[in-house]
mmCIF file of C-alpha atoms in Angstrom:
data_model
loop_
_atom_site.group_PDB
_atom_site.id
_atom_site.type_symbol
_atom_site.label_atom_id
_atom_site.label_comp_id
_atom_site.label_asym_id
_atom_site.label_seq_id
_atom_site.Cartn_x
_atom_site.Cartn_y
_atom_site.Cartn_z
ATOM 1 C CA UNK A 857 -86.977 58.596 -104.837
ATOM 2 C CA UNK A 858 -83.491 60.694 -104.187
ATOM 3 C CA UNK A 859 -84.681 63.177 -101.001
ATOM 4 C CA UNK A 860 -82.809 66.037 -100.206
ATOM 5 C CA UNK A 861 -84.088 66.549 -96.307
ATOM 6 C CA UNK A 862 -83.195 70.040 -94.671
ATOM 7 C CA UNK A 863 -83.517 69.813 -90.711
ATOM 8 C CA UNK A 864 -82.254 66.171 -90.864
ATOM 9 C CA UNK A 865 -80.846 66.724 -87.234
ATOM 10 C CA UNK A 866 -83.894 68.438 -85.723
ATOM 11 C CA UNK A 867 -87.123 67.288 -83.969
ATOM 12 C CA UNK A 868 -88.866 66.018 -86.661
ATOM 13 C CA UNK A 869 -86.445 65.726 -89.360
ATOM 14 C CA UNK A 870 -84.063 62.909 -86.960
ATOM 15 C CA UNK A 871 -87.609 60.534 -86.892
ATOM 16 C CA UNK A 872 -88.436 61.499 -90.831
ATOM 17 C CA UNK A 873 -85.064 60.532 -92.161
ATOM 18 C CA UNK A 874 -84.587 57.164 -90.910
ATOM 19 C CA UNK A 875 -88.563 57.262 -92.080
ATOM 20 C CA UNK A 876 -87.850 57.840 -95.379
ATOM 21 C CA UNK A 877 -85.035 54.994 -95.852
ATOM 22 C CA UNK A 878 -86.665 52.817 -94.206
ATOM 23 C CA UNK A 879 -89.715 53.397 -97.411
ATOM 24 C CA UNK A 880 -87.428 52.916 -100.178
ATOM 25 C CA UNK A 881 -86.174 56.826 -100.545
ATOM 26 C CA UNK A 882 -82.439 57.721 -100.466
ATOM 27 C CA UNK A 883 -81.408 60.567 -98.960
ATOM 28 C CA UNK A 884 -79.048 62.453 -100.788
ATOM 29 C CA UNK A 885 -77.519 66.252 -101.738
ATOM 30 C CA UNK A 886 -79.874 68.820 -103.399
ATOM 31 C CA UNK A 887 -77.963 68.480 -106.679
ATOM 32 C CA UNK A 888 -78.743 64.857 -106.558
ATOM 33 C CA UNK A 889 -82.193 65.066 -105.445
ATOM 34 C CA UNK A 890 -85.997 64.249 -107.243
ATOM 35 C CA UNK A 891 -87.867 65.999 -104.615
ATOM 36 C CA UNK A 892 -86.715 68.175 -101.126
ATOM 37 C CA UNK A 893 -88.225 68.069 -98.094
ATOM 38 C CA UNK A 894 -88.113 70.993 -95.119
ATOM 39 C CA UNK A 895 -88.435 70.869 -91.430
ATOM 40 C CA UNK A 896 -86.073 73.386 -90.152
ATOM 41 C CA UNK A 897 -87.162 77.059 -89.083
ATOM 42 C CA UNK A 898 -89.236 79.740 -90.418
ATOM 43 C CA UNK A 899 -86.100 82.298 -90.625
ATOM 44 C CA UNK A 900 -84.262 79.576 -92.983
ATOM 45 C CA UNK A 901 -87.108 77.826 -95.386
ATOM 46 C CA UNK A 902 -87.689 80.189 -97.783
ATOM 47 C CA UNK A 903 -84.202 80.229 -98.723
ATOM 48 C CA UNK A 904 -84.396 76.547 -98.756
ATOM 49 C CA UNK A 905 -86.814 76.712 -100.930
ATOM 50 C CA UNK A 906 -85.720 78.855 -103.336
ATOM 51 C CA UNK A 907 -82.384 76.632 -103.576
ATOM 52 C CA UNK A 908 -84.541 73.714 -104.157
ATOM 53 C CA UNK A 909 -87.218 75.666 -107.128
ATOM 54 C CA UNK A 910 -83.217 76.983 -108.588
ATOM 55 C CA UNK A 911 -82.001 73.273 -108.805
ATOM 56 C CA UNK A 912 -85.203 72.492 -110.354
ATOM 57 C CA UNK A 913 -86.311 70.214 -107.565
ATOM 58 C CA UNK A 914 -90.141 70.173 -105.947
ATOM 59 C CA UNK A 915 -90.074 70.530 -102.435
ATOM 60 C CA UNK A 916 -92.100 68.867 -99.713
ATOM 61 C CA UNK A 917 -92.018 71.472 -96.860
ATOM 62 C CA UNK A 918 -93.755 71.071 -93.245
ATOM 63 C CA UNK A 919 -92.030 74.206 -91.520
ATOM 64 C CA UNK A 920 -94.489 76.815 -90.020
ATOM 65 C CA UNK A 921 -94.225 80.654 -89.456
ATOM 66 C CA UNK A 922 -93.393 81.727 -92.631
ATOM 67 C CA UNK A 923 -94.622 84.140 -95.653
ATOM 68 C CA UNK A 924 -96.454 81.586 -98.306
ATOM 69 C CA UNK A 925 -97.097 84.107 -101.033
ATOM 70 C CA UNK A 926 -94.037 84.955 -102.892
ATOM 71 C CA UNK A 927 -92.941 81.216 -102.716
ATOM 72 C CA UNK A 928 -96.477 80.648 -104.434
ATOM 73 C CA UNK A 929 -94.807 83.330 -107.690
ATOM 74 C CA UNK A 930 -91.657 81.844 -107.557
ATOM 75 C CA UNK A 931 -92.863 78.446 -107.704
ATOM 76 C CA UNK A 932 -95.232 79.138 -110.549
ATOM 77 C CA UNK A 933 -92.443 80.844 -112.667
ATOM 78 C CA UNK A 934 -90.319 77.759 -112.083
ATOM 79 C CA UNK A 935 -93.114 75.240 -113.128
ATOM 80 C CA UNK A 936 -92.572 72.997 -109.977
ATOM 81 C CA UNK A 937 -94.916 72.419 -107.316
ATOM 82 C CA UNK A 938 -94.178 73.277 -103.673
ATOM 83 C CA UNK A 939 -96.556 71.221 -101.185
ATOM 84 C CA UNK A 940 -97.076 72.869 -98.112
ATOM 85 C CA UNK A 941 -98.792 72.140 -94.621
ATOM 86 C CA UNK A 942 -98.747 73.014 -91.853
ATOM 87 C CA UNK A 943 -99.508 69.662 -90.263
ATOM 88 C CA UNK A 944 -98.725 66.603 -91.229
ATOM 89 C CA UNK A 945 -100.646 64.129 -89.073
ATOM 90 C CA UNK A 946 -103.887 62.629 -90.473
ATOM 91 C CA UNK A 947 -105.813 63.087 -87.496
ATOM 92 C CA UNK A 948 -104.878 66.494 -86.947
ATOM 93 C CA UNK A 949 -106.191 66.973 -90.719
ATOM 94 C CA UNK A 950 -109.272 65.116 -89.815
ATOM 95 C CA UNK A 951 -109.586 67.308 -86.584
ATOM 96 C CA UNK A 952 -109.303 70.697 -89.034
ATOM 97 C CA UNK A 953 -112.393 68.775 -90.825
ATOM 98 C CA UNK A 954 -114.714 68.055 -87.874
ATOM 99 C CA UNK A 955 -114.160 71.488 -86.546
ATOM 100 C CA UNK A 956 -114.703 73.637 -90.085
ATOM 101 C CA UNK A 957 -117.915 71.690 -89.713
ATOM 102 C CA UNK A 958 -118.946 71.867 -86.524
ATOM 103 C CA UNK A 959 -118.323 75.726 -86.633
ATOM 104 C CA UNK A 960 -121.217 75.624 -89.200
ATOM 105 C CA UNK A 961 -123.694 74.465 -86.461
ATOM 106 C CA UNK A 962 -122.370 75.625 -83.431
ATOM 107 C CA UNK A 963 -122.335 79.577 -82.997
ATOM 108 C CA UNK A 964 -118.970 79.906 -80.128
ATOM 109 C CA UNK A 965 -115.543 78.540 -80.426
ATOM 110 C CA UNK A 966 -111.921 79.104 -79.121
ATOM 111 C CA UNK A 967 -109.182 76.741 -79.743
ATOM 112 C CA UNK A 968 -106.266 75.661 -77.076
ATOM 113 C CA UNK A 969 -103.178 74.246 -78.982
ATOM 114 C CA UNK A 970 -100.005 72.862 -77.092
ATOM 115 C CA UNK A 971 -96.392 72.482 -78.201
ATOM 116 C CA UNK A 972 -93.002 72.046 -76.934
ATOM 117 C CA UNK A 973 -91.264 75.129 -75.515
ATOM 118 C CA UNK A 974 -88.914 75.209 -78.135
ATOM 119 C CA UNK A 975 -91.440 75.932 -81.180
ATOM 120 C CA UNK A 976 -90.761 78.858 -82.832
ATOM 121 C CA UNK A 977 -93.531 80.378 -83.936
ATOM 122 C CA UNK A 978 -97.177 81.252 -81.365
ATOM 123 C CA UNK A 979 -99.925 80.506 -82.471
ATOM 124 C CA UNK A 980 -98.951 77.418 -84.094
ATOM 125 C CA UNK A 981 -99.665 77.237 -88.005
ATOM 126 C CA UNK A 982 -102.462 74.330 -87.313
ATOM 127 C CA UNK A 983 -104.373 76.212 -85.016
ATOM 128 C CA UNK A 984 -104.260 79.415 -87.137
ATOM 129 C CA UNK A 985 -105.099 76.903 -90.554
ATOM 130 C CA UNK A 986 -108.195 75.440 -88.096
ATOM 131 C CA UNK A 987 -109.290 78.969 -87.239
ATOM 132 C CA UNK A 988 -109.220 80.206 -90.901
ATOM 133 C CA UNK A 989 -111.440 76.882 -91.789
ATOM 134 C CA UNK A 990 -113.941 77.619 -89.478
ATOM 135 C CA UNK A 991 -114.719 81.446 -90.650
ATOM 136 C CA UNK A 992 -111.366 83.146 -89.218
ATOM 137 C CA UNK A 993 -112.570 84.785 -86.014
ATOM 138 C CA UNK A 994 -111.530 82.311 -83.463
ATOM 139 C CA UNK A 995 -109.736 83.216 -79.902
ATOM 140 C CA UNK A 996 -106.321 80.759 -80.308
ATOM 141 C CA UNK A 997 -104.841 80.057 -76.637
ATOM 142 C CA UNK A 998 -101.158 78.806 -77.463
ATOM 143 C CA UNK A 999 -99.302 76.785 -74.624
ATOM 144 C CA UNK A 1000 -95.980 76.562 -74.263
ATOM 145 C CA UNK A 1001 -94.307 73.634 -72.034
ATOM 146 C CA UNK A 1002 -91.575 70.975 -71.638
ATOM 147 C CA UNK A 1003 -92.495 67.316 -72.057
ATOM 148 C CA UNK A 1004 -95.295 67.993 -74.831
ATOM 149 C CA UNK A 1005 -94.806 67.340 -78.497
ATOM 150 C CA UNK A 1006 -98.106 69.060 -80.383
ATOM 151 C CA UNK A 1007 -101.875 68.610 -79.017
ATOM 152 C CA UNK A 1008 -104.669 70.850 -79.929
ATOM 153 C CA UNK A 1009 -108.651 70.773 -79.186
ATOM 154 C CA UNK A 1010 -111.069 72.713 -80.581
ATOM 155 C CA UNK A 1011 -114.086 74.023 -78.031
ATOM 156 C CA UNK A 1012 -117.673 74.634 -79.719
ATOM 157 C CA UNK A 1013 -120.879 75.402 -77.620
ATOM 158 C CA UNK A 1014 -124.243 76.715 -77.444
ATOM 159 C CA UNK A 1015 -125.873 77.150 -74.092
ATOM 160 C CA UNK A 1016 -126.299 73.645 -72.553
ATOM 161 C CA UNK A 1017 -123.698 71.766 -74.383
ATOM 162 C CA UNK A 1018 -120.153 71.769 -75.530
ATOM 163 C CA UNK A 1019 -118.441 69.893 -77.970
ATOM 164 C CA UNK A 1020 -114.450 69.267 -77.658
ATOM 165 C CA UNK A 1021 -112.387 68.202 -80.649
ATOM 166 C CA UNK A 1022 -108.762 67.125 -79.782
ATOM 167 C CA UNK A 1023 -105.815 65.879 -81.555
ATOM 168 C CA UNK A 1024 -102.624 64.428 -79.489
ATOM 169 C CA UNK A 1025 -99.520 63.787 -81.466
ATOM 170 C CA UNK A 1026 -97.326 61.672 -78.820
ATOM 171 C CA UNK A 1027 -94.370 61.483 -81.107
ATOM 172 C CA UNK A 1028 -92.993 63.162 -84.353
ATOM 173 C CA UNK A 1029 -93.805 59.038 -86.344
ATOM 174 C CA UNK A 1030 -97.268 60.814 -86.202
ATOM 175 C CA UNK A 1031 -96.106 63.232 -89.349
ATOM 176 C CA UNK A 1032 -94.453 60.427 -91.517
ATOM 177 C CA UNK A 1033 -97.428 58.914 -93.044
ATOM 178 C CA UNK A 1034 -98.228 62.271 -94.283
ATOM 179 C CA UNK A 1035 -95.108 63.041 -95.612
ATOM 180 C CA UNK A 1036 -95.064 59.530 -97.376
ATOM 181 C CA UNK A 1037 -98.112 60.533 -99.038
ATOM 182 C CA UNK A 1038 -96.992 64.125 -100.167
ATOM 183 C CA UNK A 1039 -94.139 62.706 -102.281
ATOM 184 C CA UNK A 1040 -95.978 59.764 -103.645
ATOM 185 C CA UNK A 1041 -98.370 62.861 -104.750
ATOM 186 C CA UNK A 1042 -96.090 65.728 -105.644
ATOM 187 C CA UNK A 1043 -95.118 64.446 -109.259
ATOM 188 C CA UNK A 1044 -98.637 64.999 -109.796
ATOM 189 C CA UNK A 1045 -99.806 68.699 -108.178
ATOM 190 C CA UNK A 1046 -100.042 71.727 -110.117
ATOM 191 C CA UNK A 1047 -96.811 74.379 -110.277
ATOM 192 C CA UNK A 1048 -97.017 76.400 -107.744
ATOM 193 C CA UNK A 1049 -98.383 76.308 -104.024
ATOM 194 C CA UNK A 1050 -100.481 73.901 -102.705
ATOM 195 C CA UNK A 1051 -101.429 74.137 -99.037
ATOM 196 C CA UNK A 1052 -102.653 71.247 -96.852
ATOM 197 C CA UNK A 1053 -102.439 67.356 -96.466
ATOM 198 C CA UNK A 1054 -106.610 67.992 -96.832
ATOM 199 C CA UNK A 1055 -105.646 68.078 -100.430
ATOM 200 C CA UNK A 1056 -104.548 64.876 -100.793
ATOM 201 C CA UNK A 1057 -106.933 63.311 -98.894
ATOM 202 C CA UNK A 1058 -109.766 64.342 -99.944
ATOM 203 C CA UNK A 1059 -112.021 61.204 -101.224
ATOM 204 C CA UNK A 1060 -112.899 62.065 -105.073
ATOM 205 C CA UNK A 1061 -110.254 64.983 -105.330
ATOM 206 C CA UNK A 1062 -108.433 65.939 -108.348
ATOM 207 C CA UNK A 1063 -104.385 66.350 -107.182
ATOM 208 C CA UNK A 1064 -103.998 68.272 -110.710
ATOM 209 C CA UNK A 1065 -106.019 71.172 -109.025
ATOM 210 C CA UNK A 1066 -104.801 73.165 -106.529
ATOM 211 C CA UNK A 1067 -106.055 73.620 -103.184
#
């Protein structure tokens, strides 16, 4: 597949291109391109975006911080699908999972989630995307520090006991696999927005219905 990759030079973008090559894709202008994906910065995707839905091209996009709903419109009226989540890893997926249902048995939670001191936005998009899965109203405690990359756990208790769910992405390789898998998928989503790598890996699920 021809991949038009915005934030090739950043964080996660200078581990995802070489990625990408290395899978069989070619990385190559938007005009040129089957598919686009974005990691670059919340103040810059949309218009990214946009480009890409313009040049009739789906996009792939795993930047956080930014306003999903008019993409969702503009997406739609184009008749291309725009894949969207806010984390890429598997396990931090499979972490979202555990805690939506351990919220369901276990009446008190507050989540901790860790990043590098660069990231933009606070709270982080996975932590907010956990909280919303387990019934929206849970504390987020957002860390800011040199030397991490992205960890988050997930606190649940009941007098007596507590439960901890934690992810730990050591290095941005942790997001490729996901990314992989979105553009192997995209061809087949719905126009319009679909939000989370849950979607696709859902056993049983149905990628021509949206999330």
């Amino acid at each position: 597949m021809r991949v038009k990759l915005f934030g090739a030079g950043g964080k996660v973008g200078s581990v995802l291109g070489p990625a990408l090559e290395a899978a069989g894709h070619d990385l190559v202008e938007l005009d040129e391109a089957d598919a686009m994906v974005d990691f670059t910065a919340p103040d810059v995707v949309v218009a990214n975006i946009e480009a890409a839905l313009e040049a009739g091209v789906p996009c792939v996009v795993g930047t956080t911080g930014w306003d999903t709903a008019e993409i969702d419109a503009i997406a739609l009226q184009a008749g291309l699908p725009v894949f969207y989540a806010p984390n890429f890893a598997v396990g931090a997926v499979l972490m979202m999972r555990l805690a939506a249902e351990a919220a369901k048995h276990l009446p008190r939670a507050e989540i901790v989630e860790l990043h590098h001191e660069t990231k933009v936005d606070s709270p982080s998009g996975t932590a907010k995307a956990t909280a919303e899965a387990m019934g929206g109203d849970v504390p987020i405690h957002s860390v800011r520090l040199p030397g991490i990359v992205a960890h988050q756990e997930v606190l649940l208790s009941q007098p007596g006991e507590l439960l901890t769910i934690r992810h730990d992405a050591f290095s941005r390789d942790a997001y490729v696999p996901g990314v992989l898998l979105a553009l192997e998928r995209l061809s087949k989503l719905p126009a319009g927005l679909t939000l989370g790598l849950d979607a696709l890996l859902r056993t049983g699920s149905d990628p021509d219905s949206k999330a």
